[in-house]
mmCIF file of C-alpha atoms and ligand atoms in Angstrom:
data_model
loop_
_atom_site.group_PDB
_atom_site.id
_atom_site.type_symbol
_atom_site.label_atom_id
_atom_site.label_comp_id
_atom_site.label_asym_id
_atom_site.label_seq_id
_atom_site.Cartn_x
_atom_site.Cartn_y
_atom_site.Cartn_z
ATOM 1 C CA MET A 1157 -32.249 -20.987 4.507
ATOM 2 C CA LYS A 1158 -28.734 -19.558 4.556
ATOM 3 C CA LYS A 1159 -26.513 -20.442 7.485
ATOM 4 C CA LEU A 1160 -24.326 -17.602 8.677
ATOM 5 C CA SER A 1161 -21.175 -17.470 10.782
ATOM 6 C CA LEU A 1162 -21.009 -13.983 12.270
ATOM 7 C CA LEU A 1163 -17.651 -12.807 13.592
ATOM 8 C CA GLY A 1164 -17.686 -9.716 15.791
ATOM 9 C CA SER A 1165 -21.305 -10.320 16.769
ATOM 10 C CA THR A 1166 -21.367 -7.898 19.714
ATOM 11 C CA GLY A 1167 -19.869 -4.908 17.868
ATOM 12 C CA SER A 1168 -21.599 -2.205 15.892
ATOM 13 C CA ILE A 1169 -21.749 -4.189 12.606
ATOM 14 C CA GLY A 1170 -22.560 -7.408 14.488
ATOM 15 C CA THR A 1171 -25.589 -6.013 16.309
ATOM 16 C CA GLN A 1172 -26.845 -4.343 13.122
ATOM 17 C CA THR A 1173 -26.462 -7.694 11.348
ATOM 18 C CA MET A 1174 -28.746 -9.198 14.004
ATOM 19 C CA ASP A 1175 -31.327 -6.548 13.035
ATOM 20 C CA VAL A 1176 -31.035 -7.593 9.400
ATOM 21 C CA VAL A 1177 -31.378 -11.274 10.369
ATOM 22 C CA ARG A 1178 -34.572 -10.442 12.294
ATOM 23 C CA MET A 1179 -35.896 -8.502 9.280
ATOM 24 C CA LEU A 1180 -35.148 -11.373 6.869
ATOM 25 C CA LYS A 1181 -37.178 -13.832 8.894
ATOM 26 C CA ASP A 1182 -39.772 -15.562 6.714
ATOM 27 C CA LYS A 1183 -37.964 -14.708 3.448
ATOM 28 C CA GLY A 1184 -37.712 -18.353 2.402
ATOM 29 C CA GLU A 1185 -34.320 -19.254 1.014
ATOM 30 C CA ASN A 1186 -33.047 -15.781 1.844
ATOM 31 C CA SER A 1187 -33.851 -16.174 5.520
ATOM 32 C CA ILE A 1188 -30.760 -16.396 7.666
ATOM 33 C CA GLU A 1189 -30.012 -18.763 10.477
ATOM 34 C CA LEU A 1190 -26.956 -18.187 12.666
ATOM 35 C CA CYS A 1191 -24.832 -21.309 12.995
ATOM 36 C CA GLY A 1192 -21.872 -19.645 14.702
ATOM 37 C CA ILE A 1193 -21.057 -16.358 16.374
ATOM 38 C CA ALA A 1194 -17.795 -14.946 17.693
ATOM 39 C CA ALA A 1195 -16.926 -11.906 19.779
ATOM 40 C CA HIS A 1196 -14.045 -10.484 21.762
ATOM 41 C CA SER A 1197 -15.301 -10.457 25.370
ATOM 42 C CA ASN A 1198 -18.802 -9.011 25.780
ATOM 43 C CA VAL A 1199 -20.314 -12.139 27.360
ATOM 44 C CA LYS A 1200 -23.465 -10.446 28.567
ATOM 45 C CA LEU A 1201 -24.527 -9.595 25.032
ATOM 46 C CA LEU A 1202 -23.224 -12.911 23.685
ATOM 47 C CA GLU A 1203 -25.467 -14.730 26.142
ATOM 48 C CA GLU A 1204 -28.492 -12.737 24.950
ATOM 49 C CA GLN A 1205 -27.586 -13.477 21.314
ATOM 50 C CA ILE A 1206 -27.165 -17.202 22.029
ATOM 51 C CA ARG A 1207 -30.576 -17.338 23.700
ATOM 52 C CA GLU A 1208 -32.272 -15.432 20.884
ATOM 53 C CA PHE A 1209 -30.567 -16.945 17.804
ATOM 54 C CA LYS A 1210 -29.529 -20.370 19.111
ATOM 55 C CA PRO A 1211 -26.247 -20.813 17.174
ATOM 56 C CA GLN A 1212 -24.469 -24.164 17.556
ATOM 57 C CA TYR A 1213 -21.103 -22.485 18.163
ATOM 58 C CA ALA A 1214 -19.957 -19.352 20.002
ATOM 59 C CA ALA A 1215 -16.319 -18.285 20.135
ATOM 60 C CA VAL A 1216 -14.934 -15.798 22.638
ATOM 61 C CA PHE A 1217 -11.504 -14.347 21.956
ATOM 62 C CA ASP A 1218 -10.683 -13.600 25.590
ATOM 63 C CA LEU A 1219 -10.002 -16.784 27.572
ATOM 64 C CA ASN A 1220 -11.475 -15.655 30.898
ATOM 65 C CA ALA A 1221 -14.556 -14.324 29.185
ATOM 66 C CA ALA A 1222 -14.943 -17.705 27.440
ATOM 67 C CA LYS A 1223 -14.991 -19.465 30.840
ATOM 68 C CA ASP A 1224 -17.593 -17.000 32.061
ATOM 69 C CA LEU A 1225 -19.769 -17.575 28.980
ATOM 70 C CA LYS A 1226 -19.558 -21.355 29.321
ATOM 71 C CA GLU A 1227 -20.989 -21.039 32.822
ATOM 72 C CA ARG A 1228 -23.745 -18.644 31.757
ATOM 73 C CA VAL A 1229 -25.034 -20.809 28.897
ATOM 74 C CA LYS A 1230 -24.515 -24.288 30.311
ATOM 75 C CA ASP A 1231 -28.274 -24.914 30.095
ATOM 76 C CA THR A 1232 -28.146 -24.490 26.265
ATOM 77 C CA ASN A 1233 -26.672 -26.685 23.509
ATOM 78 C CA VAL A 1234 -24.146 -24.123 22.291
ATOM 79 C CA LYS A 1235 -20.533 -25.203 22.059
ATOM 80 C CA VAL A 1236 -18.245 -22.477 23.456
ATOM 81 C CA LEU A 1237 -14.852 -22.060 21.757
ATOM 82 C CA CYS A 1238 -12.067 -19.655 22.606
ATOM 83 C CA GLY A 1239 -9.083 -17.676 21.398
ATOM 84 C CA LYS A 1240 -7.866 -17.126 17.867
ATOM 85 C CA GLU A 1241 -8.408 -20.843 17.117
ATOM 86 C CA GLY A 1242 -12.052 -20.591 18.173
ATOM 87 C CA LEU A 1243 -12.513 -17.534 15.986
ATOM 88 C CA CYS A 1244 -11.051 -19.376 12.977
ATOM 89 C CA GLU A 1245 -13.128 -22.455 13.738
ATOM 90 C CA VAL A 1246 -16.356 -20.416 13.616
ATOM 91 C CA ALA A 1247 -15.069 -18.878 10.355
ATOM 92 C CA SER A 1248 -14.815 -22.304 8.725
ATOM 93 C CA LEU A 1249 -17.741 -24.311 10.117
ATOM 94 C CA GLU A 1250 -18.760 -27.183 7.903
ATOM 95 C CA GLU A 1251 -22.416 -26.091 8.072
ATOM 96 C CA SER A 1252 -22.002 -22.373 7.275
ATOM 97 C CA ASP A 1253 -22.951 -21.051 3.817
ATOM 98 C CA VAL A 1254 -21.508 -17.563 4.315
ATOM 99 C CA VAL A 1255 -19.208 -15.850 6.808
ATOM 100 C CA LEU A 1256 -19.559 -12.212 7.849
ATOM 101 C CA ASN A 1257 -16.299 -10.925 9.292
ATOM 102 C CA SER A 1258 -16.764 -7.731 11.318
ATOM 103 C CA VAL A 1259 -13.854 -8.252 13.680
ATOM 104 C CA THR A 1260 -11.945 -5.030 14.452
ATOM 105 C CA GLY A 1261 -8.274 -4.841 13.565
ATOM 106 C CA MET A 1262 -5.587 -6.861 11.838
ATOM 107 C CA VAL A 1263 -6.527 -9.951 13.873
ATOM 108 C CA GLY A 1264 -9.470 -10.214 11.452
ATOM 109 C CA LEU A 1265 -7.045 -11.437 8.785
ATOM 110 C CA PHE A 1266 -6.890 -14.902 10.394
ATOM 111 C CA PRO A 1267 -10.613 -15.721 10.164
ATOM 112 C CA THR A 1268 -10.677 -14.170 6.659
ATOM 113 C CA ILE A 1269 -8.021 -16.654 5.547
ATOM 114 C CA ALA A 1270 -9.750 -19.498 7.432
ATOM 115 C CA ALA A 1271 -13.128 -18.766 5.809
ATOM 116 C CA LEU A 1272 -11.775 -18.435 2.265
ATOM 117 C CA SER A 1273 -9.547 -21.510 2.628
ATOM 118 C CA ALA A 1274 -12.645 -23.475 3.663
ATOM 119 C CA GLY A 1275 -14.337 -22.251 0.463
ATOM 120 C CA LYS A 1276 -16.858 -20.000 2.230
ATOM 121 C CA PRO A 1277 -18.215 -16.842 0.571
ATOM 122 C CA LEU A 1278 -17.054 -13.933 2.711
ATOM 123 C CA ALA A 1279 -19.035 -10.791 3.551
ATOM 124 C CA LEU A 1280 -16.229 -8.522 4.631
ATOM 125 C CA ALA A 1281 -16.488 -5.649 7.092
ATOM 126 C CA ASN A 1282 -12.947 -6.099 8.436
ATOM 127 C CA LYS A 1283 -10.935 -3.732 6.220
ATOM 128 C CA GLU A 1284 -7.631 -4.707 7.811
ATOM 129 C CA SER A 1285 -7.873 -8.154 6.143
ATOM 130 C CA MET A 1286 -7.568 -6.500 2.747
ATOM 131 C CA VAL A 1287 -5.181 -3.756 3.844
ATOM 132 C CA THR A 1288 -2.631 -6.118 5.377
ATOM 133 C CA GLY A 1289 -3.258 -9.391 3.542
ATOM 134 C CA GLY A 1290 -5.228 -8.483 0.414
ATOM 135 C CA ALA A 1291 -2.658 -10.232 -1.796
ATOM 136 C CA ILE A 1292 -3.033 -13.484 0.140
ATOM 137 C CA ALA A 1293 -6.811 -13.356 0.685
ATOM 138 C CA CYS A 1294 -7.568 -12.523 -2.957
ATOM 139 C CA ARG A 1295 -5.322 -15.336 -4.155
ATOM 140 C CA ILE A 1296 -7.143 -17.877 -1.947
ATOM 141 C CA ALA A 1297 -10.544 -16.518 -3.031
ATOM 142 C CA ARG A 1298 -9.526 -16.977 -6.678
ATOM 143 C CA GLU A 1299 -8.195 -20.489 -6.089
ATOM 144 C CA LYS A 1300 -11.332 -21.549 -4.206
ATOM 145 C CA ASN A 1301 -13.599 -19.589 -6.531
ATOM 146 C CA VAL A 1302 -15.475 -17.883 -3.671
ATOM 147 C CA PRO A 1303 -16.649 -14.256 -3.639
ATOM 148 C CA ILE A 1304 -15.587 -11.540 -1.210
ATOM 149 C CA LEU A 1305 -18.632 -9.311 -0.767
ATOM 150 C CA PRO A 1306 -17.932 -5.833 0.594
ATOM 151 C CA VAL A 1307 -19.810 -4.623 3.682
ATOM 152 C CA ASP A 1308 -17.987 -1.315 4.170
ATOM 153 C CA SER A 1309 -20.538 1.271 2.959
ATOM 154 C CA GLU A 1310 -18.241 2.856 0.344
ATOM 155 C CA HIS A 1311 -17.178 -0.480 -1.117
ATOM 156 C CA SER A 1312 -20.720 -1.785 -1.085
ATOM 157 C CA ALA A 1313 -21.731 1.363 -2.982
ATOM 158 C CA ILE A 1314 -19.055 0.731 -5.617
ATOM 159 C CA PHE A 1315 -20.049 -2.918 -5.827
ATOM 160 C CA GLN A 1316 -23.692 -1.884 -6.308
ATOM 161 C CA CYS A 1317 -22.728 0.674 -8.993
ATOM 162 C CA MET A 1318 -20.813 -2.082 -10.816
ATOM 163 C CA GLN A 1319 -23.769 -4.397 -11.256
ATOM 164 C CA GLY A 1320 -24.397 -4.787 -14.969
ATOM 165 C CA THR A 1321 -20.831 -3.787 -15.889
ATOM 166 C CA HIS A 1322 -19.464 -6.482 -18.142
ATOM 167 C CA LYS A 1323 -16.036 -5.080 -18.887
ATOM 168 C CA LYS A 1324 -13.717 -3.941 -16.145
ATOM 169 C CA GLU A 1325 -11.752 -1.782 -18.624
ATOM 170 C CA GLN A 1326 -14.822 0.438 -18.970
ATOM 171 C CA ILE A 1327 -14.401 1.607 -15.386
ATOM 172 C CA LYS A 1328 -12.156 4.681 -15.276
ATOM 173 C CA LYS A 1329 -12.231 5.665 -11.658
ATOM 174 C CA LEU A 1330 -13.604 4.692 -8.259
ATOM 175 C CA ILE A 1331 -14.650 7.726 -6.235
ATOM 176 C CA LEU A 1332 -14.852 7.109 -2.492
ATOM 177 C CA THR A 1333 -16.835 9.634 -0.499
ATOM 178 C CA ALA A 1334 -15.662 10.726 2.954
ATOM 179 C CA SER A 1335 -17.746 12.556 5.533
ATOM 180 C CA GLY A 1336 -14.664 14.518 6.594
ATOM 181 C CA GLY A 1337 -15.432 13.588 10.208
ATOM 182 C CA PRO A 1338 -16.035 15.977 13.109
ATOM 183 C CA PHE A 1339 -12.992 18.172 12.345
ATOM 184 C CA PHE A 1340 -13.514 18.982 8.702
ATOM 185 C CA GLY A 1341 -12.220 22.483 7.882
ATOM 186 C CA LYS A 1342 -10.098 22.742 11.036
ATOM 187 C CA SER A 1343 -6.457 23.832 10.910
ATOM 188 C CA LEU A 1344 -3.569 21.743 12.214
ATOM 189 C CA ASP A 1345 -3.268 24.144 15.176
ATOM 190 C CA GLU A 1346 -6.911 23.673 16.098
ATOM 191 C CA LEU A 1347 -6.519 19.900 15.875
ATOM 192 C CA LYS A 1348 -3.789 19.916 18.528
ATOM 193 C CA ALA A 1349 -6.386 20.537 21.233
ATOM 194 C CA VAL A 1350 -8.713 17.699 20.190
ATOM 195 C CA THR A 1351 -9.613 15.319 23.061
ATOM 196 C CA PRO A 1352 -10.868 11.702 22.764
ATOM 197 C CA GLU A 1353 -14.340 12.882 23.813
ATOM 198 C CA MET A 1354 -14.428 15.366 20.925
ATOM 199 C CA ALA A 1355 -13.096 12.823 18.409
ATOM 200 C CA LEU A 1356 -15.595 10.152 19.454
ATOM 201 C CA LYS A 1357 -18.534 12.295 18.278
ATOM 202 C CA HIS A 1358 -19.091 11.480 14.605
ATOM 203 C CA PRO A 1359 -21.607 13.711 12.806
ATOM 204 C CA ASN A 1360 -23.278 11.030 10.616
ATOM 205 C CA TRP A 1361 -22.298 7.474 11.436
ATOM 206 C CA ASN A 1362 -22.664 5.436 14.594
ATOM 207 C CA MET A 1363 -19.609 3.144 14.789
ATOM 208 C CA GLY A 1364 -17.105 1.477 17.122
ATOM 209 C CA ALA A 1365 -14.376 3.512 18.880
ATOM 210 C CA ARG A 1366 -11.443 2.755 16.593
ATOM 211 C CA VAL A 1367 -13.235 3.468 13.339
ATOM 212 C CA THR A 1368 -14.702 6.665 14.838
ATOM 213 C CA ILE A 1369 -11.221 7.957 15.735
ATOM 214 C CA ASP A 1370 -9.960 6.774 12.340
ATOM 215 C CA SER A 1371 -12.743 8.786 10.709
ATOM 216 C CA ALA A 1372 -11.707 11.871 12.667
ATOM 217 C CA THR A 1373 -8.063 11.535 11.500
ATOM 218 C CA MET A 1374 -9.171 10.337 8.027
ATOM 219 C CA PHE A 1375 -7.001 7.258 8.528
ATOM 220 C CA ASN A 1376 -10.203 5.336 7.864
ATOM 221 C CA LYS A 1377 -10.388 6.735 4.326
ATOM 222 C CA GLY A 1378 -6.773 5.724 3.834
ATOM 223 C CA LEU A 1379 -7.659 2.170 4.876
ATOM 224 C CA GLU A 1380 -10.584 2.223 2.470
ATOM 225 C CA ILE A 1381 -8.356 3.243 -0.456
ATOM 226 C CA MET A 1382 -6.062 0.286 0.304
ATOM 227 C CA GLU A 1383 -9.093 -1.989 0.710
ATOM 228 C CA ALA A 1384 -10.540 -0.814 -2.635
ATOM 229 C CA LYS A 1385 -7.301 -1.648 -4.438
ATOM 230 C CA TRP A 1386 -7.707 -5.328 -3.531
ATOM 231 C CA LEU A 1387 -11.491 -5.679 -3.591
ATOM 232 C CA PHE A 1388 -11.766 -4.155 -7.066
ATOM 233 C CA ASP A 1389 -8.339 -5.071 -8.444
ATOM 234 C CA THR A 1390 -7.357 -1.500 -9.290
ATOM 235 C CA GLU A 1391 -4.505 0.939 -8.649
ATOM 236 C CA LEU A 1392 -4.095 4.030 -6.493
ATOM 237 C CA ASP A 1393 -4.210 6.345 -9.541
ATOM 238 C CA ASN A 1394 -7.730 5.121 -10.295
ATOM 239 C CA ILE A 1395 -9.095 5.825 -6.814
ATOM 240 C CA ASP A 1396 -10.248 9.311 -5.807
ATOM 241 C CA VAL A 1397 -11.557 10.629 -2.515
ATOM 242 C CA VAL A 1398 -14.085 13.431 -2.274
ATOM 243 C CA VAL A 1399 -15.369 14.901 0.979
ATOM 244 C CA HIS A 1400 -19.156 14.789 1.024
ATOM 245 C CA ARG A 1401 -20.430 16.139 4.309
ATOM 246 C CA GLU A 1402 -23.938 14.678 4.311
ATOM 247 C CA SER A 1403 -22.931 10.993 3.818
ATOM 248 C CA ILE A 1404 -25.858 10.411 1.467
ATOM 249 C CA ILE A 1405 -23.825 9.426 -1.600
ATOM 250 C CA HIS A 1406 -21.848 6.420 -0.400
ATOM 251 C CA SER A 1407 -19.447 6.296 -3.381
ATOM 252 C CA LEU A 1408 -19.382 6.531 -7.155
ATOM 253 C CA ILE A 1409 -17.880 5.027 -10.288
ATOM 254 C CA GLU A 1410 -16.753 7.051 -13.269
ATOM 255 C CA TYR A 1411 -16.977 5.087 -16.507
ATOM 256 C CA CYS A 1412 -14.849 5.569 -19.635
ATOM 257 C CA ASP A 1413 -17.580 7.697 -21.250
ATOM 258 C CA ASN A 1414 -17.496 10.030 -18.188
ATOM 259 C CA SER A 1415 -20.874 8.829 -17.050
ATOM 260 C CA VAL A 1416 -20.861 8.657 -13.263
ATOM 261 C CA ILE A 1417 -22.999 6.206 -11.302
ATOM 262 C CA ALA A 1418 -23.586 6.735 -7.592
ATOM 263 C CA GLN A 1419 -25.303 4.819 -4.817
ATOM 264 C CA LEU A 1420 -27.349 6.844 -2.322
ATOM 265 C CA GLY A 1421 -29.203 6.173 0.895
ATOM 266 C CA VAL A 1422 -29.485 7.427 4.450
ATOM 267 C CA PRO A 1423 -26.302 6.626 6.395
ATOM 268 C CA ASP A 1424 -27.214 3.256 7.888
ATOM 269 C CA MET A 1425 -24.944 0.198 7.719
ATOM 270 C CA ARG A 1426 -27.887 -2.174 7.595
ATOM 271 C CA ILE A 1427 -28.260 -1.559 3.831
ATOM 272 C CA PRO A 1428 -24.735 -2.734 2.894
ATOM 273 C CA ILE A 1429 -24.898 -5.569 5.457
ATOM 274 C CA GLN A 1430 -28.158 -6.848 4.032
ATOM 275 C CA TYR A 1431 -27.026 -6.489 0.412
ATOM 276 C CA ALA A 1432 -23.891 -8.547 1.115
ATOM 277 C CA LEU A 1433 -26.034 -11.278 2.697
ATOM 278 C CA THR A 1434 -28.814 -11.386 0.087
ATOM 279 C CA TYR A 1435 -26.794 -10.494 -3.054
ATOM 280 C CA PRO A 1436 -27.861 -10.507 -5.854
ATOM 281 C CA ASN A 1437 -31.354 -10.158 -4.362
ATOM 282 C CA ARG A 1438 -32.848 -7.191 -2.544
ATOM 283 C CA PHE A 1439 -35.486 -7.172 0.157
ATOM 284 C CA GLU A 1440 -37.259 -4.647 2.350
ATOM 285 C CA SER A 1441 -34.899 -3.427 5.024
ATOM 286 C CA PRO A 1442 -35.232 -1.844 8.459
ATOM 287 C CA VAL A 1443 -33.617 1.322 7.046
ATOM 288 C CA LYS A 1444 -35.471 4.611 6.636
ATOM 289 C CA GLU A 1445 -36.355 5.864 3.127
ATOM 290 C CA LEU A 1446 -34.124 8.564 1.687
ATOM 291 C CA ASN A 1447 -36.032 11.788 1.263
ATOM 292 C CA LEU A 1448 -33.815 14.058 -0.838
ATOM 293 C CA THR A 1449 -35.737 17.207 0.009
ATOM 294 C CA ASP A 1450 -34.870 16.689 3.708
ATOM 295 C CA TYR A 1451 -31.325 17.585 2.698
ATOM 296 C CA MET A 1452 -31.913 20.513 0.340
ATOM 297 C CA GLN A 1453 -28.306 20.346 -0.831
ATOM 298 C CA LEU A 1454 -25.396 17.956 -1.020
ATOM 299 C CA THR A 1455 -21.885 19.389 -0.674
ATOM 300 C CA PHE A 1456 -18.494 18.249 -1.975
ATOM 301 C CA TYR A 1457 -14.946 19.301 -1.110
ATOM 302 C CA LYS A 1458 -11.375 18.287 -1.776
ATOM 303 C CA ALA A 1459 -9.780 16.302 1.046
ATOM 304 C CA ASP A 1460 -7.128 18.268 2.969
ATOM 305 C CA GLU A 1461 -4.198 15.851 3.003
ATOM 306 C CA LYS A 1462 -1.835 18.374 4.571
ATOM 307 C CA THR A 1463 -3.908 18.723 7.720
ATOM 308 C CA PHE A 1464 -5.107 15.118 7.713
ATOM 309 C CA LYS A 1465 -1.705 13.556 7.266
ATOM 310 C CA CYS A 1466 -2.962 9.993 7.850
ATOM 311 C CA LEU A 1467 -4.719 10.048 4.478
ATOM 312 C CA ALA A 1468 -1.565 11.041 2.581
ATOM 313 C CA SER A 1469 0.523 8.481 4.478
ATOM 314 C CA CYS A 1470 -1.898 5.620 3.753
ATOM 315 C CA LYS A 1471 -1.646 6.475 0.042
ATOM 316 C CA GLU A 1472 2.118 6.394 0.372
ATOM 317 C CA ALA A 1473 1.871 2.970 2.066
ATOM 318 C CA LEU A 1474 -0.204 1.677 -0.834
ATOM 319 C CA ARG A 1475 2.273 3.131 -3.345
ATOM 320 C CA ARG A 1476 5.134 1.369 -1.551
ATOM 321 C CA GLY A 1477 3.178 -1.867 -1.228
ATOM 322 C CA GLY A 1478 4.716 -4.946 0.381
ATOM 323 C CA LEU A 1479 4.364 -4.768 4.149
ATOM 324 C CA ALA A 1480 4.046 -0.973 4.380
ATOM 325 C CA PRO A 1481 0.212 -1.170 4.625
ATOM 326 C CA ALA A 1482 0.481 -3.767 7.428
ATOM 327 C CA ALA A 1483 2.960 -1.523 9.241
ATOM 328 C CA ILE A 1484 0.890 1.636 9.006
ATOM 329 C CA ASN A 1485 -2.233 -0.233 10.091
ATOM 330 C CA GLY A 1486 -0.549 -1.844 13.113
ATOM 331 C CA ALA A 1487 0.906 1.547 14.040
ATOM 332 C CA ASP A 1488 -2.525 3.154 13.866
ATOM 333 C CA GLU A 1489 -4.227 0.459 15.961
ATOM 334 C CA GLU A 1490 -1.687 1.151 18.680
ATOM 335 C CA ALA A 1491 -1.681 4.946 18.261
ATOM 336 C CA VAL A 1492 -5.485 5.113 18.552
ATOM 337 C CA LYS A 1493 -5.305 3.186 21.848
ATOM 338 C CA LEU A 1494 -2.649 5.593 23.146
ATOM 339 C CA PHE A 1495 -4.738 8.587 22.103
ATOM 340 C CA LEU A 1496 -7.877 7.194 23.790
ATOM 341 C CA ASN A 1497 -5.798 6.684 26.957
ATOM 342 C CA LYS A 1498 -4.564 10.292 26.644
ATOM 343 C CA LYS A 1499 -0.924 9.275 26.229
ATOM 344 C CA ILE A 1500 -0.508 11.072 22.895
ATOM 345 C CA SER A 1501 -2.289 13.983 21.226
ATOM 346 C CA PHE A 1502 -4.635 13.820 18.268
ATOM 347 C CA THR A 1503 -2.056 15.236 15.849
ATOM 348 C CA ASP A 1504 0.649 12.861 17.161
ATOM 349 C CA ILE A 1505 -1.304 9.988 15.538
ATOM 350 C CA GLY A 1506 -0.474 11.127 11.981
ATOM 351 C CA GLU A 1507 3.171 11.817 12.816
ATOM 352 C CA ILE A 1508 3.805 8.521 14.580
ATOM 353 C CA VAL A 1509 2.057 6.240 12.082
ATOM 354 C CA THR A 1510 3.986 7.880 9.234
ATOM 355 C CA GLU A 1511 7.311 7.302 11.004
ATOM 356 C CA ALA A 1512 6.356 3.685 11.758
ATOM 357 C CA MET A 1513 5.513 3.109 8.089
ATOM 358 C CA ASN A 1514 8.816 4.662 6.992
ATOM 359 C CA ASN A 1515 10.600 2.367 9.431
ATOM 360 C CA GLN A 1516 9.244 -0.716 7.626
ATOM 361 C CA PRO A 1517 11.712 -2.088 5.041
ATOM 362 C CA ASP A 1518 10.389 -2.554 1.488
ATOM 363 C CA THR A 1519 9.703 -6.093 0.290
ATOM 364 C CA ASP A 1520 7.747 -7.865 -2.439
ATOM 365 C CA ASN A 1521 7.357 -10.993 -0.383
ATOM 366 C CA ILE A 1522 4.026 -10.885 1.469
ATOM 367 C CA THR A 1523 3.452 -13.803 3.840
ATOM 368 C CA VAL A 1524 1.231 -14.145 6.910
ATOM 369 C CA GLU A 1525 4.363 -14.394 9.084
ATOM 370 C CA GLY A 1526 5.739 -11.236 7.469
ATOM 371 C CA ILE A 1527 2.477 -9.389 8.140
ATOM 372 C CA ILE A 1528 2.480 -10.475 11.793
ATOM 373 C CA GLU A 1529 6.066 -9.297 12.191
ATOM 374 C CA ALA A 1530 5.493 -5.954 10.440
ATOM 375 C CA ASP A 1531 2.422 -5.406 12.602
ATOM 376 C CA ARG A 1532 4.315 -6.194 15.808
ATOM 377 C CA ASN A 1533 7.320 -4.048 14.873
ATOM 378 C CA ALA A 1534 5.078 -1.109 14.035
ATOM 379 C CA ARG A 1535 3.253 -1.391 17.366
ATOM 380 C CA GLU A 1536 6.541 -1.521 19.274
ATOM 381 C CA PHE A 1537 7.802 1.452 17.287
ATOM 382 C CA VAL A 1538 4.695 3.468 18.238
ATOM 383 C CA ILE A 1539 4.912 2.579 21.934
ATOM 384 C CA ALA A 1540 8.594 3.582 22.025
ATOM 385 C CA ALA A 1541 7.917 6.794 20.088
ATOM 386 C CA ALA A 1542 5.043 7.725 22.427
ATOM 387 C CA GLU A 1543 7.338 7.424 25.428
ATOM 388 C CA LYS A 1544 9.636 10.049 23.952
ATOM 389 C CA ILE A 1545 6.817 12.580 23.514
HETATM 390 MG MG1 LIG B 2891 -16.617 3.098 5.354
#
């Protein structure tokens, strides 16, 4: 049996991971037992998860919520931890065989570093770890000789398409697909009137609030380009984005002979979650079969980087390197909050995050302290800029 530490257990990826764990029951050495879980503050769901899966450790990021949880589960044997330290402790438990990090935001970098430093294989759903600290995380993974297994659907698709590839030089291009989100085809003028309610309705995927807004602005695809650079050790020029409205092809690889390999499936995160946990094996999953004739046709378009400025600016951040990706990510985390609270408009997000990225000085020296500072400066920049609007 594999012992799993699951970070972000009450979120969208976390609850779908629980589904996968239920499905993998009775699969012998591929069965999964939860030894630790961590979440931000949803104690009601954490309590249910503790009673069902009986982990030895549960970390709650929010201190008051941790006190509440302690009270609720005092009849069980679980040890309740709290704060960032608790999160990192669950990420590096002696007994865990694998860590799944599905924390939202740059804060996920800390448990990523903790898990890899402890020599734990990491199933990664927290893109911000790679975007902000890919240089550091990949170096630790190399030193400790532990794999980082992608959970993001596009990166899982690329990883799946790579199986059997023996020479990296034979890969010409990674092609990330993008759904285009709810506002595909809209003009900049039309986007000005977009409300949080409109942006929170994604046509294909069911996800948390930040990633749903990021999908609507296409910032999410920008994050995924930066993530791909580190996960697959490639450069911006070798990463393409194509809008594919149906979200059936999850990404593709073009090889040097122009043969293109794609991974397909119905849009359901439980496939990439399960593959990361059972790799290199495959098992039955709770996901529906793909019936191609249900779709009749699959469509493809060029991404509109003029209208969806976030995508162009994320590419620019990757081109600049250093702390520019950390700055643009921190700026976006803050800008999305302001948009959801109706303090800024939908189109302000692209403008503000670009300015915040431009405000970040160039450097080659990437340290955790530097990332924290760039993140904080970018957030402050966004809050100040929003006040002037
Ligand atoms: Mg994705």
